[in-house]
Amino acid sequence: MFPHHREREQPIFSTRAHVFQIDPTTKRNWIPASKHAVTVSFFYDANRNAYRIISVGGTKAIINCTVTPSMTFTKTSQKFGQWADSRANTVYGLGFATEQQLHQFSEKFKEVKDAARLAREKSQDKELANTALTIAAPQDLSDELQSPPVMCVNGPEDKLFRSQSADITLASEKERIKKMLSEGSICEINLEAELFTLQDSNSKLVAALHEANANVEQWKKQLAAYQGETERLREQVSELEAHGGQGPSELLKDELTQSLEELEALLKAKDEEIHILQSKKAEYHEMEHERDEAILRLREMEMRSSELERRIQNTEQTLSNSLEERDRMDTEIERAIEILDIKIFDLNDLRQSLVKLLDK
């Protein structure tokens, strides 16, 4: 995985729901954001100490909302809830299959909101501490301003320029790493959502196939029984025809013929049902093939992610070396400044001594 899990969000809770957004024109009607139930997940970014709600439908993000302490999730019915996102200037609505799923999402939302509030309070405390340090800093700066400035010294100026160039290079390298990580995370989220959908469809098809197989076995037994009954009735009809009886036998013959036709129609209907089940079985095999392809794509994505991790490790090593080189140059610059200060102080003493000699 990524070193120290930096620049990486981790899912902490997932559920499935129908996603809606408020109509921006009327601010009353709901507009479906997905044709069917999709995965809605809470993600935690340890680097920024932030929480987000993300839902991906197909190739686009339906929900991408950062949770803030001011947000409130409201239950409007037994299976529906909503919250407002002021940054996106919209209201999101979620329709759940059960009341329990709505309750679980509501509790998780409240928990994440409290965590976001604590994170903001810690951040504010840190800013207050930095402000206090900034207020105390001017006195030290005034002392530094009294020391003679460094003028026309080629060595330290050149090292200062190199240090600034290194800062610019490091900043651009960090931005490039962030972009690479964000692209990899989005692709991985899309693949995970697609795999989850395929697994859900696969489980439903497996259950339907087991039920269909059980029904087929039962229908086969019924079909064999109907076929035996049909053969028996045919034999009775043949016997009656052989005897050539009249009167009541003709009535019995008509009843047997009608029963035989009904059984044949029932056999035909059962054959059609068996044919439909066999076609569903073929669709199940197609879904299995699609699932295997999705798993293959996910493995390829994992390989690409591993390659990206390796490149990031190399880049971080380069950054670490650059930082060490910059620290070393800063140390050399400070040493050169100290030497210049001593030289300037000696020159001031020499100047004062010359002034005294001239006065005498």
PDB file of N, CA, C and O in Angstrom, residues 154-188:
ATOM      1  N   ASN A 154      29.408  36.239  -3.231  1.00  0.00           N
ATOM      2  CA  ASN A 154      28.894  35.387  -4.308  1.00  0.00           C
ATOM      3  C   ASN A 154      28.534  33.989  -3.830  1.00  0.00           C
ATOM      4  O   ASN A 154      27.556  33.418  -4.253  1.00  0.00           O
ATOM      5  N   GLY A 155      29.362  33.422  -2.929  1.00  0.00           N
ATOM      6  CA  GLY A 155      29.123  32.033  -2.513  1.00  0.00           C
ATOM      7  C   GLY A 155      27.769  31.828  -1.870  1.00  0.00           C
ATOM      8  O   GLY A 155      26.931  31.078  -2.335  1.00  0.00           O
ATOM      9  N   PRO A 156      27.427  32.483  -0.755  1.00  0.00           N
ATOM     10  CA  PRO A 156      26.132  32.274  -0.108  1.00  0.00           C
ATOM     11  C   PRO A 156      24.959  32.661  -0.978  1.00  0.00           C
ATOM     12  O   PRO A 156      23.916  32.024  -0.936  1.00  0.00           O
ATOM     13  N   GLU A 157      25.083  33.760  -1.787  1.00  0.00           N
ATOM     14  CA  GLU A 157      23.964  34.140  -2.657  1.00  0.00           C
ATOM     15  C   GLU A 157      23.652  33.033  -3.651  1.00  0.00           C
ATOM     16  O   GLU A 157      22.494  32.723  -3.920  1.00  0.00           O
ATOM     17  N   ASP A 158      24.688  32.425  -4.179  1.00  0.00           N
ATOM     18  CA  ASP A 158      24.472  31.345  -5.141  1.00  0.00           C
ATOM     19  C   ASP A 158      23.783  30.161  -4.462  1.00  0.00           C
ATOM     20  O   ASP A 158      22.885  29.535  -5.022  1.00  0.00           O
ATOM     21  N   LYS A 159      24.164  29.861  -3.208  1.00  0.00           N
ATOM     22  CA  LYS A 159      23.534  28.751  -2.500  1.00  0.00           C
ATOM     23  C   LYS A 159      22.087  29.071  -2.143  1.00  0.00           C
ATOM     24  O   LYS A 159      21.217  28.198  -2.154  1.00  0.00           O
ATOM     25  N   LEU A 160      21.812  30.325  -1.816  1.00  0.00           N
ATOM     26  CA  LEU A 160      20.435  30.727  -1.554  1.00  0.00           C
ATOM     27  C   LEU A 160      19.564  30.541  -2.788  1.00  0.00           C
ATOM     28  O   LEU A 160      18.424  30.072  -2.719  1.00  0.00           O
ATOM     29  N   PHE A 161      20.068  30.906  -3.935  1.00  0.00           N
ATOM     30  CA  PHE A 161      19.316  30.742  -5.180  1.00  0.00           C
ATOM     31  C   PHE A 161      19.045  29.267  -5.450  1.00  0.00           C
ATOM     32  O   PHE A 161      17.951  28.874  -5.852  1.00  0.00           O
ATOM     33  N   ARG A 162      20.055  28.451  -5.198  1.00  0.00           N
ATOM     34  CA  ARG A 162      19.869  27.004  -5.399  1.00  0.00           C
ATOM     35  C   ARG A 162      18.828  26.451  -4.424  1.00  0.00           C
ATOM     36  O   ARG A 162      18.042  25.565  -4.762  1.00  0.00           O
ATOM     37  N   SER A 163      18.805  26.967  -3.184  1.00  0.00           N
ATOM     38  CA  SER A 163      17.820  26.512  -2.209  1.00  0.00           C
ATOM     39  C   SER A 163      16.405  26.866  -2.652  1.00  0.00           C
ATOM     40  O   SER A 163      15.477  26.069  -2.541  1.00  0.00           O
ATOM     41  N   GLN A 164      16.213  28.101  -3.177  1.00  0.00           N
ATOM     42  CA  GLN A 164      14.898  28.496  -3.664  1.00  0.00           C
ATOM     43  C   GLN A 164      14.465  27.628  -4.848  1.00  0.00           C
ATOM     44  O   GLN A 164      13.304  27.226  -4.962  1.00  0.00           O
ATOM     45  N   SER A 165      15.386  27.331  -5.734  1.00  0.00           N
ATOM     46  CA  SER A 165      15.059  26.459  -6.879  1.00  0.00           C
ATOM     47  C   SER A 165      14.646  25.073  -6.397  1.00  0.00           C
ATOM     48  O   SER A 165      13.733  24.449  -6.930  1.00  0.00           O
ATOM     49  N   ALA A 166      15.339  24.577  -5.365  1.00  0.00           N
ATOM     50  CA  ALA A 166      14.996  23.262  -4.822  1.00  0.00           C
ATOM     51  C   ALA A 166      13.594  23.277  -4.227  1.00  0.00           C
ATOM     52  O   ALA A 166      12.830  22.320  -4.365  1.00  0.00           O
ATOM     53  N   ASP A 167      13.216  24.389  -3.529  1.00  0.00           N
ATOM     54  CA  ASP A 167      11.857  24.500  -2.976  1.00  0.00           C
ATOM     55  C   ASP A 167      10.810  24.430  -4.086  1.00  0.00           C
ATOM     56  O   ASP A 167       9.780  23.759  -3.957  1.00  0.00           O
ATOM     57  N   ILE A 168      11.045  25.157  -5.179  1.00  0.00           N
ATOM     58  CA  ILE A 168      10.091  25.151  -6.296  1.00  0.00           C
ATOM     59  C   ILE A 168       9.960  23.756  -6.895  1.00  0.00           C
ATOM     60  O   ILE A 168       8.871  23.268  -7.189  1.00  0.00           O
ATOM     61  N   THR A 169      11.104  23.060  -7.051  1.00  0.00           N
ATOM     62  CA  THR A 169      11.085  21.702  -7.606  1.00  0.00           C
ATOM     63  C   THR A 169      10.331  20.748  -6.691  1.00  0.00           C
ATOM     64  O   THR A 169       9.540  19.911  -7.147  1.00  0.00           O
ATOM     65  N   LEU A 170      10.563  20.867  -5.373  1.00  0.00           N
ATOM     66  CA  LEU A 170       9.877  19.995  -4.426  1.00  0.00           C
ATOM     67  C   LEU A 170       8.369  20.235  -4.448  1.00  0.00           C
ATOM     68  O   LEU A 170       7.567  19.297  -4.400  1.00  0.00           O
ATOM     69  N   ALA A 171       7.965  21.500  -4.527  1.00  0.00           N
ATOM     70  CA  ALA A 171       6.532  21.811  -4.557  1.00  0.00           C
ATOM     71  C   ALA A 171       5.868  21.218  -5.799  1.00  0.00           C
ATOM     72  O   ALA A 171       4.787  20.620  -5.725  1.00  0.00           O
ATOM     73  N   SER A 172       6.511  21.369  -6.956  1.00  0.00           N
ATOM     74  CA  SER A 172       5.937  20.821  -8.184  1.00  0.00           C
ATOM     75  C   SER A 172       5.895  19.298  -8.138  1.00  0.00           C
ATOM     76  O   SER A 172       4.946  18.672  -8.622  1.00  0.00           O
ATOM     77  N   GLU A 173       6.903  18.679  -7.512  1.00  0.00           N
ATOM     78  CA  GLU A 173       6.934  17.225  -7.415  1.00  0.00           C
ATOM     79  C   GLU A 173       5.809  16.730  -6.506  1.00  0.00           C
ATOM     80  O   GLU A 173       5.152  15.723  -6.789  1.00  0.00           O
ATOM     81  N   LYS A 174       5.553  17.465  -5.416  1.00  0.00           N
ATOM     82  CA  LYS A 174       4.460  17.077  -4.516  1.00  0.00           C
ATOM     83  C   LYS A 174       3.104  17.187  -5.216  1.00  0.00           C
ATOM     84  O   LYS A 174       2.236  16.340  -5.043  1.00  0.00           O
ATOM     85  N   GLU A 175       2.916  18.249  -6.002  1.00  0.00           N
ATOM     86  CA  GLU A 175       1.663  18.404  -6.738  1.00  0.00           C
ATOM     87  C   GLU A 175       1.466  17.260  -7.732  1.00  0.00           C
ATOM     88  O   GLU A 175       0.358  16.741  -7.905  1.00  0.00           O
ATOM     89  N   ARG A 176       2.562  16.860  -8.387  1.00  0.00           N
ATOM     90  CA  ARG A 176       2.460  15.754  -9.351  1.00  0.00           C
ATOM     91  C   ARG A 176       2.092  14.444  -8.638  1.00  0.00           C
ATOM     92  O   ARG A 176       1.272  13.657  -9.131  1.00  0.00           O
ATOM     93  N   ILE A 177       2.649  14.216  -7.450  1.00  0.00           N
ATOM     94  CA  ILE A 177       2.341  13.003  -6.692  1.00  0.00           C
ATOM     95  C   ILE A 177       0.878  12.994  -6.260  1.00  0.00           C
ATOM     96  O   ILE A 177       0.180  11.984  -6.333  1.00  0.00           O
ATOM     97  N   LYS A 178       0.378  14.186  -5.804  1.00  0.00           N
ATOM     98  CA  LYS A 178      -1.029  14.269  -5.410  1.00  0.00           C
ATOM     99  C   LYS A 178      -1.953  13.927  -6.576  1.00  0.00           C
ATOM    100  O   LYS A 178      -2.951  13.231  -6.426  1.00  0.00           O
ATOM    101  N   LYS A 179      -1.601  14.443  -7.782  1.00  0.00           N
ATOM    102  CA  LYS A 179      -2.430  14.182  -8.953  1.00  0.00           C
ATOM    103  C   LYS A 179      -2.431  12.698  -9.296  1.00  0.00           C
ATOM    104  O   LYS A 179      -3.470  12.106  -9.595  1.00  0.00           O
ATOM    105  N   MET A 180      -1.246  12.060  -9.241  1.00  0.00           N
ATOM    106  CA  MET A 180      -1.153  10.628  -9.535  1.00  0.00           C
ATOM    107  C   MET A 180      -1.983   9.819  -8.539  1.00  0.00           C
ATOM    108  O   MET A 180      -2.702   8.878  -8.905  1.00  0.00           O
ATOM    109  N   LEU A 181      -1.910  10.182  -7.250  1.00  0.00           N
ATOM    110  CA  LEU A 181      -2.647   9.442  -6.231  1.00  0.00           C
ATOM    111  C   LEU A 181      -4.147   9.607  -6.397  1.00  0.00           C
ATOM    112  O   LEU A 181      -4.917   8.659  -6.224  1.00  0.00           O
ATOM    113  N   SER A 182      -4.597  10.829  -6.709  1.00  0.00           N
ATOM    114  CA  SER A 182      -6.036  11.058  -6.883  1.00  0.00           C
ATOM    115  C   SER A 182      -6.578  10.261  -8.063  1.00  0.00           C
ATOM    116  O   SER A 182      -7.654   9.665  -7.991  1.00  0.00           O
ATOM    117  N   GLU A 183      -5.828  10.221  -9.177  1.00  0.00           N
ATOM    118  CA  GLU A 183      -6.276   9.442 -10.334  1.00  0.00           C
ATOM    119  C   GLU A 183      -6.365   7.963 -10.006  1.00  0.00           C
ATOM    120  O   GLU A 183      -7.324   7.280 -10.361  1.00  0.00           O
ATOM    121  N   GLY A 184      -5.350   7.442  -9.294  1.00  0.00           N
ATOM    122  CA  GLY A 184      -5.375   6.031  -8.926  1.00  0.00           C
ATOM    123  C   GLY A 184      -6.517   5.707  -7.984  1.00  0.00           C
ATOM    124  O   GLY A 184      -7.165   4.679  -8.094  1.00  0.00           O
ATOM    125  N   SER A 185      -6.819   6.621  -7.018  1.00  0.00           N
ATOM    126  CA  SER A 185      -7.910   6.376  -6.074  1.00  0.00           C
ATOM    127  C   SER A 185      -9.258   6.344  -6.779  1.00  0.00           C
ATOM    128  O   SER A 185     -10.107   5.499  -6.503  1.00  0.00           O
ATOM    129  N   ILE A 186      -9.495   7.280  -7.735  1.00  0.00           N
ATOM    130  CA  ILE A 186     -10.771   7.311  -8.452  1.00  0.00           C
ATOM    131  C   ILE A 186     -10.973   6.032  -9.253  1.00  0.00           C
ATOM    132  O   ILE A 186     -12.058   5.428  -9.252  1.00  0.00           O
ATOM    133  N   CYS A 187      -9.933   5.584  -9.965  1.00  0.00           N
ATOM    134  CA  CYS A 187     -10.043   4.342 -10.751  1.00  0.00           C
ATOM    135  C   CYS A 187     -10.335   3.147  -9.844  1.00  0.00           C
ATOM    136  O   CYS A 187     -11.149   2.287 -10.165  1.00  0.00           O
ATOM    137  N   GLU A 188      -9.665   3.111  -8.685  1.00  0.00           N
ATOM    138  CA  GLU A 188      -9.870   1.982  -7.787  1.00  0.00           C
ATOM    139  C   GLU A 188     -11.282   1.997  -7.202  1.00  0.00           C
ATOM    140  O   GLU A 188     -11.919   0.957  -7.066  1.00  0.00           O
TER     141      GLU A 188
END
